Structure formats: structure tokens, C-alpha cells
PDB file of C-alpha atoms and ligand atoms in Angstrom:
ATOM      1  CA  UNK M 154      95.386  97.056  81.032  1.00 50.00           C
ATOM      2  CA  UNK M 155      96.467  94.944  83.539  1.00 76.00           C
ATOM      3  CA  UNK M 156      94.674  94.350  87.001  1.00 92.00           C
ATOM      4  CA  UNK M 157      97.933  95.192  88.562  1.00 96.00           C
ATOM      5  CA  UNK M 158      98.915  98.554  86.999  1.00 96.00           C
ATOM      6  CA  UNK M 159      95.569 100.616  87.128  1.00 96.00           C
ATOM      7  CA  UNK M 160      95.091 104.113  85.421  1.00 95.00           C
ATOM      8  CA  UNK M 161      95.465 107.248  87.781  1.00 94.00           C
ATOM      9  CA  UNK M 162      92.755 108.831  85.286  1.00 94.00           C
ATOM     10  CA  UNK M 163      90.648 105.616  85.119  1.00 95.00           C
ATOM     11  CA  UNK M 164      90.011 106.716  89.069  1.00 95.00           C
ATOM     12  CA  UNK M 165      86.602 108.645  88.990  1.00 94.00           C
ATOM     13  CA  UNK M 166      84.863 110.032  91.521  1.00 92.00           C
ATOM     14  CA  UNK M 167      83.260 106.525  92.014  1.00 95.00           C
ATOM     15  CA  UNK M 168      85.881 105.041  92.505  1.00 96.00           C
ATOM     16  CA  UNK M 169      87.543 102.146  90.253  1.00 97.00           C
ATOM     17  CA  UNK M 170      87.224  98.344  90.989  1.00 97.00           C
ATOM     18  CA  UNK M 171      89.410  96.080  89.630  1.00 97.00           C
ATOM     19  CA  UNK M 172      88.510  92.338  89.643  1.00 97.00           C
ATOM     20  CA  UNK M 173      91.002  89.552  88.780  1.00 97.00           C
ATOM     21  CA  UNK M 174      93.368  86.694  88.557  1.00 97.00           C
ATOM     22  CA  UNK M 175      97.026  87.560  89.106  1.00 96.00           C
ATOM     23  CA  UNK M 176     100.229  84.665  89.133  1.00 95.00           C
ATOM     24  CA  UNK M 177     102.772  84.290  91.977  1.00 95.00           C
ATOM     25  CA  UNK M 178     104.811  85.805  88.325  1.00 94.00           C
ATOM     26  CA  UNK M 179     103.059  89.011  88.126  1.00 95.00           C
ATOM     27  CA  UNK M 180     103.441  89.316  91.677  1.00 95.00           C
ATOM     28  CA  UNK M 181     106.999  88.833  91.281  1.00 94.00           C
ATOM     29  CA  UNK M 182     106.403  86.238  94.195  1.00 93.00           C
ATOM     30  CA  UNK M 183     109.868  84.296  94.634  1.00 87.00           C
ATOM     31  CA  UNK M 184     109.213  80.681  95.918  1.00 79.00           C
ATOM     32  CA  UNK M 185     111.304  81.499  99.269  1.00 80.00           C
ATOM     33  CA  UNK M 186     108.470  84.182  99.993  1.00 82.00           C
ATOM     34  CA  UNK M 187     105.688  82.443  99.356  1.00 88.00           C
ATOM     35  CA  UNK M 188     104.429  79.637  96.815  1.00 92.00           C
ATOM     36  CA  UNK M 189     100.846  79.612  95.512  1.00 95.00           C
ATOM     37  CA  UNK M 190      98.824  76.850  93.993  1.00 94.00           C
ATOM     38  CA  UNK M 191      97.720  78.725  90.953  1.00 94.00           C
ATOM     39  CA  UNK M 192      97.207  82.524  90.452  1.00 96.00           C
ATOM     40  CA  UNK M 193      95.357  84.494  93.270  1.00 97.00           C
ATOM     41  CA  UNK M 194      91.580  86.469  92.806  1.00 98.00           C
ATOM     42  CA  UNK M 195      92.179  90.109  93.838  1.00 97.00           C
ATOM     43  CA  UNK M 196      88.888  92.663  94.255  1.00 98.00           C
ATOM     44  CA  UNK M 197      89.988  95.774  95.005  1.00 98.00           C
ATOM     45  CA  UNK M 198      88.291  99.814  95.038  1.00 97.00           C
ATOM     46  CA  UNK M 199      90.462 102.261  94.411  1.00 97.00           C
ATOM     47  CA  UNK M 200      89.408 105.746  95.617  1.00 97.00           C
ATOM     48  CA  UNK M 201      90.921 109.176  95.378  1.00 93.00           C
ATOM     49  CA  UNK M 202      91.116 111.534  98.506  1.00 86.00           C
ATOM     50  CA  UNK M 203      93.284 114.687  97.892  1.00 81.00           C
ATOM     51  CA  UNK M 204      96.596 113.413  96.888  1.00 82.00           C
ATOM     52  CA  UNK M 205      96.148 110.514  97.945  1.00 92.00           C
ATOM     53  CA  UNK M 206      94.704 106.969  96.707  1.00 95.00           C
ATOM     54  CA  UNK M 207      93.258 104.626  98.866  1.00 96.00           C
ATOM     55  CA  UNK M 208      93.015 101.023  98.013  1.00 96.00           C
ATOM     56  CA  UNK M 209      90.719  98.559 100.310  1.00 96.00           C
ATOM     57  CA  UNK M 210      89.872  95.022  99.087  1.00 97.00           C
ATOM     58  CA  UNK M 211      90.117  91.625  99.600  1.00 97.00           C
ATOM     59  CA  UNK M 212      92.565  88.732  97.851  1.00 97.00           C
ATOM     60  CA  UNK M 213      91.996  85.104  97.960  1.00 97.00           C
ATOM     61  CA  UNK M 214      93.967  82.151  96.578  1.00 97.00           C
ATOM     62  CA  UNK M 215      95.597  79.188  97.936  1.00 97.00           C
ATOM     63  CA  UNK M 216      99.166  78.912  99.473  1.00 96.00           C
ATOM     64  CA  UNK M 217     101.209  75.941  99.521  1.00 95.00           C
ATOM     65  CA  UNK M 218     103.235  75.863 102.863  1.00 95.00           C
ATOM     66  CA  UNK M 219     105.524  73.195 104.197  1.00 95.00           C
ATOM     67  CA  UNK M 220     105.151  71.464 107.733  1.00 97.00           C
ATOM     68  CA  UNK M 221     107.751  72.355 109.972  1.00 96.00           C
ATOM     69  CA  UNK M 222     106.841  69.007 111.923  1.00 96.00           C
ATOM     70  CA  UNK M 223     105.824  66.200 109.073  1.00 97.00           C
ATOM     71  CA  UNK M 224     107.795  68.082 106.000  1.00 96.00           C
ATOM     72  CA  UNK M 225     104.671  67.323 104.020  1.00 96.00           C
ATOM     73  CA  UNK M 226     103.445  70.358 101.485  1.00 96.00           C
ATOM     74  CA  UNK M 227      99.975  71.227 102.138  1.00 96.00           C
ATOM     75  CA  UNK M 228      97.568  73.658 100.736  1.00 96.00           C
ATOM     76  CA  UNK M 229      96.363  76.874 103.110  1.00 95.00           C
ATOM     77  CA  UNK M 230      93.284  78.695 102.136  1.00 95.00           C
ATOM     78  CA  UNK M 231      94.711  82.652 101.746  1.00 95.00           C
ATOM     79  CA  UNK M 232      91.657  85.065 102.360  1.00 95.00           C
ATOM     80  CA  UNK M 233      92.427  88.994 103.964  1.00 94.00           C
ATOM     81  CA  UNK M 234      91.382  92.250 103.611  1.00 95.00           C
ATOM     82  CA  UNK M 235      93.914  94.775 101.677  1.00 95.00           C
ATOM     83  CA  UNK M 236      94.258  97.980 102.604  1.00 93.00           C
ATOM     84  CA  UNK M 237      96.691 100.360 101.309  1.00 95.00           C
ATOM     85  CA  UNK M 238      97.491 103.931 100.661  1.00 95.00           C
ATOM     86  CA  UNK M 239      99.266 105.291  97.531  1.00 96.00           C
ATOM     87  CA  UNK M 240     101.219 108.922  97.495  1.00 94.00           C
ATOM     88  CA  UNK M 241     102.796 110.541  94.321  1.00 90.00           C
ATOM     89  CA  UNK M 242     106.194 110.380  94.752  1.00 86.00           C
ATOM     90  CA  UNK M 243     107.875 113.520  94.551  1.00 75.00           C
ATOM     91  CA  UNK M 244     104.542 115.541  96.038  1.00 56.00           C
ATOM     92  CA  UNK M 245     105.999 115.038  99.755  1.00 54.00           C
ATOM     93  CA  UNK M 246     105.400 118.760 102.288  1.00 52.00           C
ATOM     94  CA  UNK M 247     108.704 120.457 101.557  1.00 48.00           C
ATOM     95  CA  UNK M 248     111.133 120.585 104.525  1.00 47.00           C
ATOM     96  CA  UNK M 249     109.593 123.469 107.056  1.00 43.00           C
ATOM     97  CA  UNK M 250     106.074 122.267 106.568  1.00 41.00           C
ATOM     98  CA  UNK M 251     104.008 120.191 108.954  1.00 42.00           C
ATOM     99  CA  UNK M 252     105.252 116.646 109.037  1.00 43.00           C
ATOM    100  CA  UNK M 253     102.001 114.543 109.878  1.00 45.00           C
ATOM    101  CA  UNK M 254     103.858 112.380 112.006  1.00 44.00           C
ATOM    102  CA  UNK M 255     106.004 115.591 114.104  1.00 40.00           C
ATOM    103  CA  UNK M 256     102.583 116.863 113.996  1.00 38.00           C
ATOM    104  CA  UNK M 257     100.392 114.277 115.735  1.00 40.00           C
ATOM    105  CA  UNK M 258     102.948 113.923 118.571  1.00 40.00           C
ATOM    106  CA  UNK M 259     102.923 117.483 119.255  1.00 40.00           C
ATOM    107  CA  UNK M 260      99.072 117.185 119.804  1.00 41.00           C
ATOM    108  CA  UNK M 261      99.514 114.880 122.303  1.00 41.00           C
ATOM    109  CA  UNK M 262      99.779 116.890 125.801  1.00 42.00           C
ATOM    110  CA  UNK M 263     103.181 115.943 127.668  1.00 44.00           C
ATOM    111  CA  UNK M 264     102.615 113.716 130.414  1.00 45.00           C
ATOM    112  CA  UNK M 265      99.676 112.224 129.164  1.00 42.00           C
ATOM    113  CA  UNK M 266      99.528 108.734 130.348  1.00 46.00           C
ATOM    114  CA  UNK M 267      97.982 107.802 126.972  1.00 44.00           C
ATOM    115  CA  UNK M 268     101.034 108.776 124.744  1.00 41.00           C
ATOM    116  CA  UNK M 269     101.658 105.133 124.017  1.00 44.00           C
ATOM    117  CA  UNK M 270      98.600 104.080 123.087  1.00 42.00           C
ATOM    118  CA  UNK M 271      98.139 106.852 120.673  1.00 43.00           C
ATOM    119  CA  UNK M 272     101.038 106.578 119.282  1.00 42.00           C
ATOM    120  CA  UNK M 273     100.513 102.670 118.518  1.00 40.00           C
ATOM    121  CA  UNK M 274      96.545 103.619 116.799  1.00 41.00           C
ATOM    122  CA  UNK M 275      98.576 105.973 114.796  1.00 42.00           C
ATOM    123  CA  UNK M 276     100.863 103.233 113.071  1.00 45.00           C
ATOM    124  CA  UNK M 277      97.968 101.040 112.510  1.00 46.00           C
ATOM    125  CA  UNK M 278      96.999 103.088 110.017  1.00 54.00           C
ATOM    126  CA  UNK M 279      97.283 102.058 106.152  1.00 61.00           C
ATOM    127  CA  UNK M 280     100.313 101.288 104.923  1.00 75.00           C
ATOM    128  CA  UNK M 281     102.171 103.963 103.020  1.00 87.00           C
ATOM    129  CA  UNK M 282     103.346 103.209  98.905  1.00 94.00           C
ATOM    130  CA  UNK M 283     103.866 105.903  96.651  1.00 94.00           C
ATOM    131  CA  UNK M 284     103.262 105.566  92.888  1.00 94.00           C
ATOM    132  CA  UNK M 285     104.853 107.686  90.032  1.00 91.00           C
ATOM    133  CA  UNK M 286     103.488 109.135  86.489  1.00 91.00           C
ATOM    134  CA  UNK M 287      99.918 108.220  85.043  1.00 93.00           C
ATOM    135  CA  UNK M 288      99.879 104.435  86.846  1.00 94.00           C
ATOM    136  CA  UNK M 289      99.639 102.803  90.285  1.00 95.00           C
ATOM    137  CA  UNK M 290     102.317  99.360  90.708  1.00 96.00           C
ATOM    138  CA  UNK M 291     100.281  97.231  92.830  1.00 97.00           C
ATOM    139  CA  UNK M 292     102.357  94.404  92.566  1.00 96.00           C
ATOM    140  CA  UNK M 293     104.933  94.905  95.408  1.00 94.00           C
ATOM    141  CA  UNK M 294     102.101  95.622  97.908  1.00 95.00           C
ATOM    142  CA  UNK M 295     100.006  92.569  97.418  1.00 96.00           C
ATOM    143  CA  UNK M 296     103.330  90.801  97.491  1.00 95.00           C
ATOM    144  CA  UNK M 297     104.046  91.898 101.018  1.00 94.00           C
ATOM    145  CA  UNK M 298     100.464  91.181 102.113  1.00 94.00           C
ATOM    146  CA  UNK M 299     101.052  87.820 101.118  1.00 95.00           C
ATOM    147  CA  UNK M 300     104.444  87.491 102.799  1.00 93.00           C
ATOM    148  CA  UNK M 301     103.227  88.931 105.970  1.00 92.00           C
ATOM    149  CA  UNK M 302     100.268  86.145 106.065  1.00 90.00           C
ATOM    150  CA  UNK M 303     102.751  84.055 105.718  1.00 91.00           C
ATOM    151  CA  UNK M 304     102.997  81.653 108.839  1.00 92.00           C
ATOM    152  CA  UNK M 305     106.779  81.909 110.647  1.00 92.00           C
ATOM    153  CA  UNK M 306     106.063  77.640 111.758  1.00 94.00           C
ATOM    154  CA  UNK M 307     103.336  76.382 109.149  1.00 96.00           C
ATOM    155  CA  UNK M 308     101.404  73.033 110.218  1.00 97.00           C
ATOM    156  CA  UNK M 309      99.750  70.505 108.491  1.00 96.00           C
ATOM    157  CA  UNK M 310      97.352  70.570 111.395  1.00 95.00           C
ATOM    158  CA  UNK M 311      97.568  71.961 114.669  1.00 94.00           C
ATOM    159  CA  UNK M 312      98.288  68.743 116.513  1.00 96.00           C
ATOM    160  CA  UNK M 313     100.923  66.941 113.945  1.00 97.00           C
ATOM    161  CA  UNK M 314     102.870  64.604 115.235  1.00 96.00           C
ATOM    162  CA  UNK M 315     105.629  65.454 113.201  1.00 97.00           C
ATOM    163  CA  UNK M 316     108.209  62.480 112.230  1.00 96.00           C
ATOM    164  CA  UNK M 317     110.073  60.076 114.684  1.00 95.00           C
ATOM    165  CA  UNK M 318     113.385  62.064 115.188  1.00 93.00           C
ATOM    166  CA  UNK M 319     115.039  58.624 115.070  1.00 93.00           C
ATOM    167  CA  UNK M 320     113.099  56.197 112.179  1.00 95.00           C
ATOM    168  CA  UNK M 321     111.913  59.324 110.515  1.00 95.00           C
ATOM    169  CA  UNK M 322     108.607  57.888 109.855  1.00 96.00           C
ATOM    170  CA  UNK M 323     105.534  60.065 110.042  1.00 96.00           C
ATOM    171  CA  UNK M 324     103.736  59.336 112.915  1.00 96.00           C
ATOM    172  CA  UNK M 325     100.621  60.931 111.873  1.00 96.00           C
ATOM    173  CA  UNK M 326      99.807  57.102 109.547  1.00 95.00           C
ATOM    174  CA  UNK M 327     100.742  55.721 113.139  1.00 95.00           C
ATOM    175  CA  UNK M 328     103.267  54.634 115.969  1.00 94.00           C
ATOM    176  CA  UNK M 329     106.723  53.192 114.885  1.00 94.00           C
ATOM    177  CA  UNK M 330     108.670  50.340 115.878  1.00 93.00           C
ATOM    178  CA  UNK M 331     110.972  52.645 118.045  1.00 93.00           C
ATOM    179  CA  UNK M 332     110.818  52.081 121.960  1.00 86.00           C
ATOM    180  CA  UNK M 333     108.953  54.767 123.995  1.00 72.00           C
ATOM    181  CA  UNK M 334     111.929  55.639 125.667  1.00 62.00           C
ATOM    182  CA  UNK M 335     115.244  56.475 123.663  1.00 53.00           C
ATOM    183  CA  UNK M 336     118.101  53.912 124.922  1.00 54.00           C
ATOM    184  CA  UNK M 337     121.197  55.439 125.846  1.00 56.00           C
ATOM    185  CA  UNK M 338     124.062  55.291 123.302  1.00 54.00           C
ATOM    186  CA  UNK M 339     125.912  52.795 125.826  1.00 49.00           C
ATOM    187  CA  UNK M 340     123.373  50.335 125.643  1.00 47.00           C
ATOM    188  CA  UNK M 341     123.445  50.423 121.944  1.00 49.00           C
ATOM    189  CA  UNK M 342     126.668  49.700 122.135  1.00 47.00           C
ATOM    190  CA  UNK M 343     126.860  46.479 123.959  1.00 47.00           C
ATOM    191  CA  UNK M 344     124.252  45.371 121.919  1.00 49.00           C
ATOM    192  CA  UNK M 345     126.102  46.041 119.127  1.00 48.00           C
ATOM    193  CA  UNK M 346     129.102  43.701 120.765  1.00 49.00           C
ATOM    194  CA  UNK M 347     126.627  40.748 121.142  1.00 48.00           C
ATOM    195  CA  UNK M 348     125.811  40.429 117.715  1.00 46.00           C
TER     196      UNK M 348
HETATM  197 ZN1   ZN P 605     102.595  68.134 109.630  1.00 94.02          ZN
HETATM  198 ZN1   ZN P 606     110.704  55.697 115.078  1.00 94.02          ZN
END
């Protein structure tokens, strides 16, 4: 049995840890997400509560991101904490019962100054899958952990130099021939004439 498609029934009341090596594959990681250097260690405990199953753990691997500055690929250490929640689809309140959400916002009294701050605690909670029949899919939710640790600008470093927007060369192996200051495009072009 795979890592990534536990038993419901393998969950006892201790729990059930899962420990292993998953592919940017079995993720069904597409290289415009996210590409990893080799397949990433999960650890995770799964634990019932009610209808519910709660998964906390931790997933490490290594990333390979692209500097927005130099170009150059470089590797990035991946290491967070997973938490997640799984629901059986299909077992949702029935229309008429208490929504938890509806509900929590009732609780808070109108007028309260604190209304935004609750409501922000109440979204940090863990994030909601469902799951269907006798297995959990874990794949799509350590996917989107990995996405979202994604950097929007990866760096090499945090002070690359980038390249020289007019030689190109990477000025992180040192200065260029290029003047300090950019010459206008008239100047260039008497030069030109002389030649
Ligand atoms: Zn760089
Ligand atoms: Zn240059």
C-alpha cells in the first residue's frame, strides 16, 4: 500500500504513521508547479476525531528553483510542517443544520471590535480535503503544500547581482567590460559613424 493512499481502517485509535519517499510523479507535480531534485521524505500521523481525520507531519526534499536575477537553477532545501484535515465526502450537515462557519459568526456579539480578528484565527485553521470510500488521496494536498512554499521571485542568494542587462554576463563571477553609466543611444550612434 502506498504511502500516499492510506487505509481508513488501517487508522486505529493510535493513530497511523506513514513514513516515506514519494516522486514529483506520484505527486502528480507538473514541472511549472514545482520541480524536485529527487523524490521527497514525507512523515506523517494520521488520527481519527469523529468524522474527521487529521493529518499533521512534516515533508522534506529538495526543490530546484530558477533565479529570477542570474537564470541559474539552484537547489532549495524544502522542510514544513503538514497539517491537514480530511472529511468523507458526502457526510456534509444537511441543509437546515448548523453550518460551522454561519455558526461561529453568530457567536461573535455584533459590534464587537474583535470580529476581524476572530474571524481571521478561524481561517487559519487546517485546511479542509475530503476523501471518499475505504482510502485517503494524499497526493493533491502535499502537492499544494509544495506549491504554496513555492517562492513567487526565487534567488540564488539574497544579494545576486543578477546579469548585466546589456552584456548579459553574470556579474556574480565579477564586473563586465560595460561602462558604469549606460551611454545614450545618440552617442552610440556617432560612434558608430566614426568607424
Ligand atoms: Zn541568482
Ligand atoms: Zn555588461
Amino acid at each position: 500500500m502506498s504511502v500516499l493512499t492510506p487505509l481508513v481502517s488501517d487508522i486505529t485509535a493510535e493513530g497511523l504513521s506513514l513514513v516515506g519517499d514519494v516522486t514529483a510523479e506520484e505527486l502528480g507535480l507538473a514541472g511549472t508547479d514545482a520541480m524536485l531534485r529527487g523524490p521527497v521524505s514525507v512523515s506523517l500521523d494520521l488520527m481519527k476525531a469523529d468524522d474527521m481525520i487529521a493529518v499533521t507531519g512534516v515533508l522534506e526534499g529538495t526543490a530546484v528553483r530558477q533565479c529570477v536575477r542570474c537564470l541559474k537553477e539552484y537547489d532549495d532545501a524544502l522542510a514544513f510542517s503538514v497539517h491537514a484535515a480530511f472529511a468523507r465526502e458526502g457526510k456534509e450537515p444537511k441543509s437546515g443544520a448548523r453550518q460551522p462557519k454561519t455558526g461561529e459568526a453568530r457567536r461573535v456579539r455584533p459590534g464587537s471590535v474583535k470580529t476581524e480578528t476572530d474571524v481571521e484565527t478561524e481561517d487559519e485553521g487546517d485546511d479542509r480535503y475530503f476523501y471518499q470510500g475505504d482510502h485517503i488521496e494524499l497526493a493533491s494536498m502535499l502537492r499544494e503544500h509544495i506549491i504554496l512554499a513555492s517562492p513567487m521571485q526565487p534567488l540564488c542568494r539574497e544579494n545576486c547581482a543578477g546579469l548585466c542587462a546589456r552584456c548579459g554576463k553574470d556579474l556574480n563571477e565579477g564586473p563586465c567590460l560595460c561602462p558604469a553609466e549606460a551611454p545614450s543611444t545618440a552617442i552610440r550612434v556617432i560612434r558608430t559613424t566614426r568607424n
